[in-house]
Coordinates of C-alpha atoms in Angstrom, one line a residue:
M140 CA 59.5 -34.0 160.0
R141 CA 61.8 -36.3 157.9
F142 CA 59.5 -35.9 154.9
L143 CA 59.5 -32.1 155.2
R144 CA 63.3 -32.0 155.5
S145 CA 63.7 -34.2 152.5
L146 CA 61.2 -32.0 150.6
L147 CA 63.1 -28.9 151.5
L148 CA 66.3 -30.4 150.3
L149 CA 64.8 -31.3 147.0
V150 CA 63.5 -27.8 146.6
Y151 CA 66.9 -26.4 147.4
L152 CA 68.5 -28.7 144.8
V153 CA 66.1 -27.6 142.1
V154 CA 66.1 -23.9 142.9
F155 CA 69.9 -23.6 143.5
T156 CA 71.3 -25.9 140.8
V157 CA 69.7 -24.2 137.7
P158 CA 70.9 -20.7 138.4
Y159 CA 74.3 -21.9 139.6
A160 CA 74.7 -23.9 136.3
I161 CA 73.8 -20.9 134.3
A162 CA 76.4 -18.8 136.2
C163 CA 78.9 -21.5 135.3
F164 CA 78.0 -21.4 131.6
I165 CA 78.5 -17.6 131.6
A166 CA 81.8 -17.6 133.5
F167 CA 83.5 -20.8 132.2
P168 CA 84.6 -19.3 128.8
F169 CA 86.6 -16.7 130.7
L170 CA 88.2 -19.1 133.3
H171 CA 91.2 -21.4 133.3
A172 CA 90.3 -25.1 133.6
D173 CA 91.3 -25.3 137.3
R174 CA 89.1 -22.3 138.1
R175 CA 86.2 -23.9 136.3
Y176 CA 86.6 -27.0 138.4
W177 CA 86.7 -25.1 141.7
M178 CA 83.7 -23.0 140.7
A179 CA 81.8 -26.1 140.0
A180 CA 83.0 -27.6 143.3
G181 CA 81.6 -24.6 145.0
W182 CA 78.1 -26.0 144.3
C183 CA 79.3 -29.2 146.0
R184 CA 80.5 -27.4 149.1
A185 CA 77.3 -25.3 149.4
T186 CA 75.2 -28.5 148.9
L187 CA 77.2 -30.3 151.6
V188 CA 76.5 -27.5 154.0
M189 CA 72.8 -27.4 153.1
V190 CA 72.5 -31.2 153.4
R191 CA 73.7 -30.8 157.0
W192 CA 71.3 -27.9 157.8
L193 CA 68.2 -29.3 156.0
A194 CA 68.6 -33.0 156.4
G195 CA 70.8 -33.3 159.4
I196 CA 73.5 -35.3 157.5
R197 CA 77.0 -34.8 158.9
Y198 CA 80.2 -36.6 158.1
E199 CA 83.5 -37.7 159.6
I200 CA 86.7 -38.6 157.7
Q201 CA 89.1 -41.2 158.8
G202 CA 92.5 -41.7 157.1
F203 CA 92.7 -38.4 155.4
E204 CA 96.5 -38.5 155.9
N205 CA 96.6 -41.5 153.6
L206 CA 95.9 -39.4 150.5
P207 CA 99.2 -39.3 148.5
D208 CA 101.0 -36.2 147.3
G209 CA 101.0 -37.2 143.7
P210 CA 99.0 -39.1 141.0
A211 CA 96.4 -41.4 142.3
V212 CA 93.3 -43.4 141.3
L213 CA 90.6 -43.2 144.0
L214 CA 88.4 -46.3 144.0
S215 CA 85.3 -45.9 146.2
K216 CA 82.3 -47.7 147.5
H217 CA 79.2 -46.4 145.8
Q218 CA 75.9 -46.4 147.9
S219 CA 74.2 -43.1 147.2
A220 CA 74.3 -39.7 145.5
W221 CA 76.0 -38.2 148.6
E222 CA 79.5 -39.3 147.7
T223 CA 79.2 -38.0 144.2
F224 CA 79.0 -34.4 145.3
A225 CA 80.8 -34.8 148.6
F226 CA 84.1 -35.9 147.1
P227 CA 84.8 -32.7 145.1
A228 CA 83.9 -30.7 148.2
L229 CA 86.2 -32.7 150.5
M230 CA 89.2 -33.7 148.4
P231 CA 92.3 -31.3 148.3
R232 CA 92.9 -31.9 144.6
P233 CA 90.6 -31.7 141.5
L234 CA 88.9 -34.9 140.9
C235 CA 88.4 -36.4 137.4
Y236 CA 85.3 -38.6 137.2
V237 CA 85.0 -41.3 134.6
F238 CA 81.5 -41.3 133.1
K239 CA 79.5 -42.4 130.1
R240 CA 79.5 -39.9 127.3
E241 CA 75.6 -39.9 127.3
L242 CA 75.6 -38.0 130.5
L243 CA 76.9 -34.9 128.6
F244 CA 73.4 -34.5 127.2
V245 CA 71.7 -34.3 130.6
P246 CA 70.4 -30.7 131.0
F247 CA 72.5 -28.5 133.3
F248 CA 74.4 -31.3 135.0
G249 CA 75.7 -32.8 131.9
W250 CA 76.3 -29.5 130.2
T251 CA 78.4 -28.4 133.1
L252 CA 80.4 -31.6 133.0
G253 CA 81.1 -31.0 129.3
M254 CA 82.9 -27.8 130.2
L255 CA 85.1 -29.5 132.8
K256 CA 88.1 -31.7 132.3
M257 CA 86.6 -35.0 133.0
V258 CA 87.1 -38.4 131.4
H259 CA 84.2 -39.7 129.3
I260 CA 83.7 -43.1 127.8
D261 CA 82.3 -43.4 124.3
R262 CA 81.1 -47.0 124.1
K263 CA 80.8 -46.6 120.3
E264 CA 84.7 -46.8 120.2
G265 CA 84.4 -50.5 121.3
K266 CA 87.8 -52.0 122.2
N267 CA 89.4 -48.6 121.8
A268 CA 87.3 -47.1 124.5
F269 CA 89.7 -48.1 127.3
D270 CA 92.7 -46.7 125.5
S271 CA 90.9 -43.4 125.2
V272 CA 90.1 -43.4 128.9
T273 CA 93.8 -44.1 129.7
R274 CA 95.0 -41.3 127.5
Q275 CA 92.5 -38.8 129.0
G276 CA 93.1 -39.9 132.6
R277 CA 96.9 -39.8 132.3
A278 CA 96.7 -36.3 130.9
R279 CA 94.5 -35.2 133.8
M280 CA 96.8 -36.7 136.4
E281 CA 99.8 -35.0 134.8
E282 CA 97.9 -31.7 135.4
G283 CA 97.6 -32.6 139.1
A284 CA 94.1 -34.1 139.2
W285 CA 93.1 -37.5 140.8
V286 CA 91.0 -39.9 138.8
I287 CA 88.1 -41.4 140.7
M288 CA 86.0 -44.5 139.8
F289 CA 83.4 -46.6 141.5
P290 CA 84.5 -50.3 141.0
E291 CA 81.0 -51.6 141.5
G292 CA 79.7 -49.4 138.7
T293 CA 76.3 -48.7 140.2
R294 CA 75.0 -47.8 143.6
T295 CA 74.5 -50.7 146.0
S296 CA 72.1 -51.0 148.9
T297 CA 73.4 -50.8 152.5
G298 CA 74.8 -54.1 153.6
T299 CA 75.2 -55.5 150.1
Q300 CA 78.2 -55.9 147.8
G301 CA 78.3 -55.5 144.1
K302 CA 80.6 -57.1 141.6
Y303 CA 83.9 -55.2 141.6
K304 CA 84.8 -54.5 138.0
T305 CA 88.5 -54.3 137.0
G306 CA 88.2 -51.0 135.0
G307 CA 89.7 -48.8 137.8
A308 CA 92.4 -51.4 138.5
R309 CA 93.3 -51.7 134.8
F310 CA 93.6 -47.9 134.6
A311 CA 95.8 -47.7 137.7
V312 CA 98.1 -50.5 136.4
A313 CA 98.2 -48.9 132.9
T314 CA 99.2 -45.5 134.3
G315 CA 101.4 -46.8 137.1
A316 CA 99.4 -44.8 139.7
P317 CA 98.6 -46.1 143.1
A318 CA 95.0 -47.1 144.0
V319 CA 93.4 -45.5 147.0
P320 CA 90.5 -47.5 148.4
I321 CA 87.7 -45.6 150.0
A322 CA 84.8 -47.0 152.1
H323 CA 81.8 -45.1 153.5
N324 CA 78.3 -45.8 154.7
A325 CA 76.4 -42.9 153.0
G326 CA 73.6 -45.3 152.1
R327 CA 72.5 -45.2 155.7
V328 CA 71.4 -41.6 155.5
W329 CA 70.9 -41.2 151.7
P330 CA 69.5 -44.5 150.4
R331 CA 69.7 -45.3 146.7
N332 CA 66.6 -44.4 144.7
S333 CA 64.9 -43.0 147.8
F334 CA 63.2 -39.6 148.2
M335 CA 63.7 -39.8 152.0
K336 CA 66.9 -38.6 153.6
Y337 CA 67.8 -39.5 157.2
P338 CA 69.8 -37.5 159.8
G339 CA 73.0 -39.1 160.9
V340 CA 76.8 -39.2 160.4
V341 CA 78.5 -40.6 157.2
T342 CA 81.8 -42.3 158.1
L343 CA 84.2 -41.9 155.2
S344 CA 87.3 -44.0 155.5
I345 CA 90.4 -43.6 153.3
G346 CA 92.8 -46.5 153.0
Q347 CA 96.5 -46.4 152.4
P348 CA 97.5 -46.3 148.7
I349 CA 98.1 -49.6 147.1
D350 CA 101.1 -49.6 144.8
S351 CA 100.0 -50.9 141.4
T352 CA 103.6 -51.7 140.3
G353 CA 104.0 -55.4 139.4
L354 CA 100.4 -56.3 139.9
T355 CA 97.9 -57.5 137.4
P356 CA 94.6 -55.6 137.2
E357 CA 92.9 -58.7 138.8
E358 CA 95.3 -58.7 141.7
L359 CA 95.0 -55.0 142.4
N360 CA 91.2 -55.2 142.1
T361 CA 91.1 -58.0 144.6
R362 CA 93.2 -56.0 147.1
V363 CA 91.0 -53.0 146.7
E364 CA 87.8 -55.1 147.1
N365 CA 89.1 -56.9 150.2
W366 CA 90.1 -53.7 151.9
I367 CA 86.9 -51.8 151.1
E368 CA 84.6 -54.7 152.1
A369 CA 86.5 -55.4 155.3
E370 CA 86.4 -51.7 156.2
M371 CA 82.6 -51.5 155.4
R372 CA 82.1 -54.2 158.1
R373 CA 84.2 -52.1 160.5
I374 CA 82.5 -48.8 160.0
D375 CA 79.0 -50.1 159.6
P376 CA 78.8 -53.5 161.5
D377 CA 75.0 -53.3 161.9
A378 CA 74.6 -53.6 158.1
Y379 CA 76.3 -57.0 158.3
P380 CA 74.7 -58.6 161.4
A381 CA 75.7 -62.2 160.4
E382 CA 79.3 -61.2 160.4
A383 CA 79.4 -58.7 163.2
S384 CA 79.9 -61.3 165.9
Q385 CA 83.0 -62.6 164.2
A386 CA 84.6 -59.2 163.6
T387 CA 87.3 -57.8 165.8
P388 CA 87.5 -54.2 164.5
L389 CA 90.3 -51.9 165.6
P390 CA 89.1 -48.4 166.7
R391 CA 90.3 -45.5 164.7
S392 CA 89.9 -41.8 165.6
P393 CA 88.3 -39.6 162.9
N394 CA 90.5 -36.9 161.4
L395 CA 87.6 -34.5 160.6
T396 CA 84.0 -34.4 161.7
R397 CA 81.4 -31.9 160.5

């Protein structure tokens, strides 16, 4: 049954994504940038619903009230593809992903990204690449978007911790925006590099914004890492069995469950 549900989800993604992307290509030249984003986010919303129907994957959000009413840099745990499309569907503001310029050449997915106001890194710019990211990101935040990054850079397996890179913290310090740490256990139901998907509930926990004023990128990065990793052990203690017996987590009621 799990194999069949995973197969049906894959079929949905193939069948739905291509015509939706084509519709975006046709409509985008006639739409304002904000409308382009929300049209693209419509695919994310539809997919989040289909993931629930086809794969039995639901979610609950904790700490939604911590999202600020102003500029912010969201720094999230990265375990699967789930959060990549779930965040645009769930967040109340447009999100601006930071990605490698090479992704612009990926058929359909990359082409759609190219018509949205995202931040792309051109590694050929060398030392100037970060300055370019800062300029692009600051402009997007002034337009009302939030910039989102994954400090670990790549997806990590459940129960593991990658090296937290300082790029997101550097950006927050450079722009003066607060950093919002986010933890989740999506790898439980949507493992990295796995065809199989498993029914269950993704717990998405949003921490209080961390003021970047007066902090070095390293200090801010350490605070983000400490909060996320401590929170991971609270929301998914079974993934860290060696530490579970030492933890004394405080219960928190979810704000939204679907």
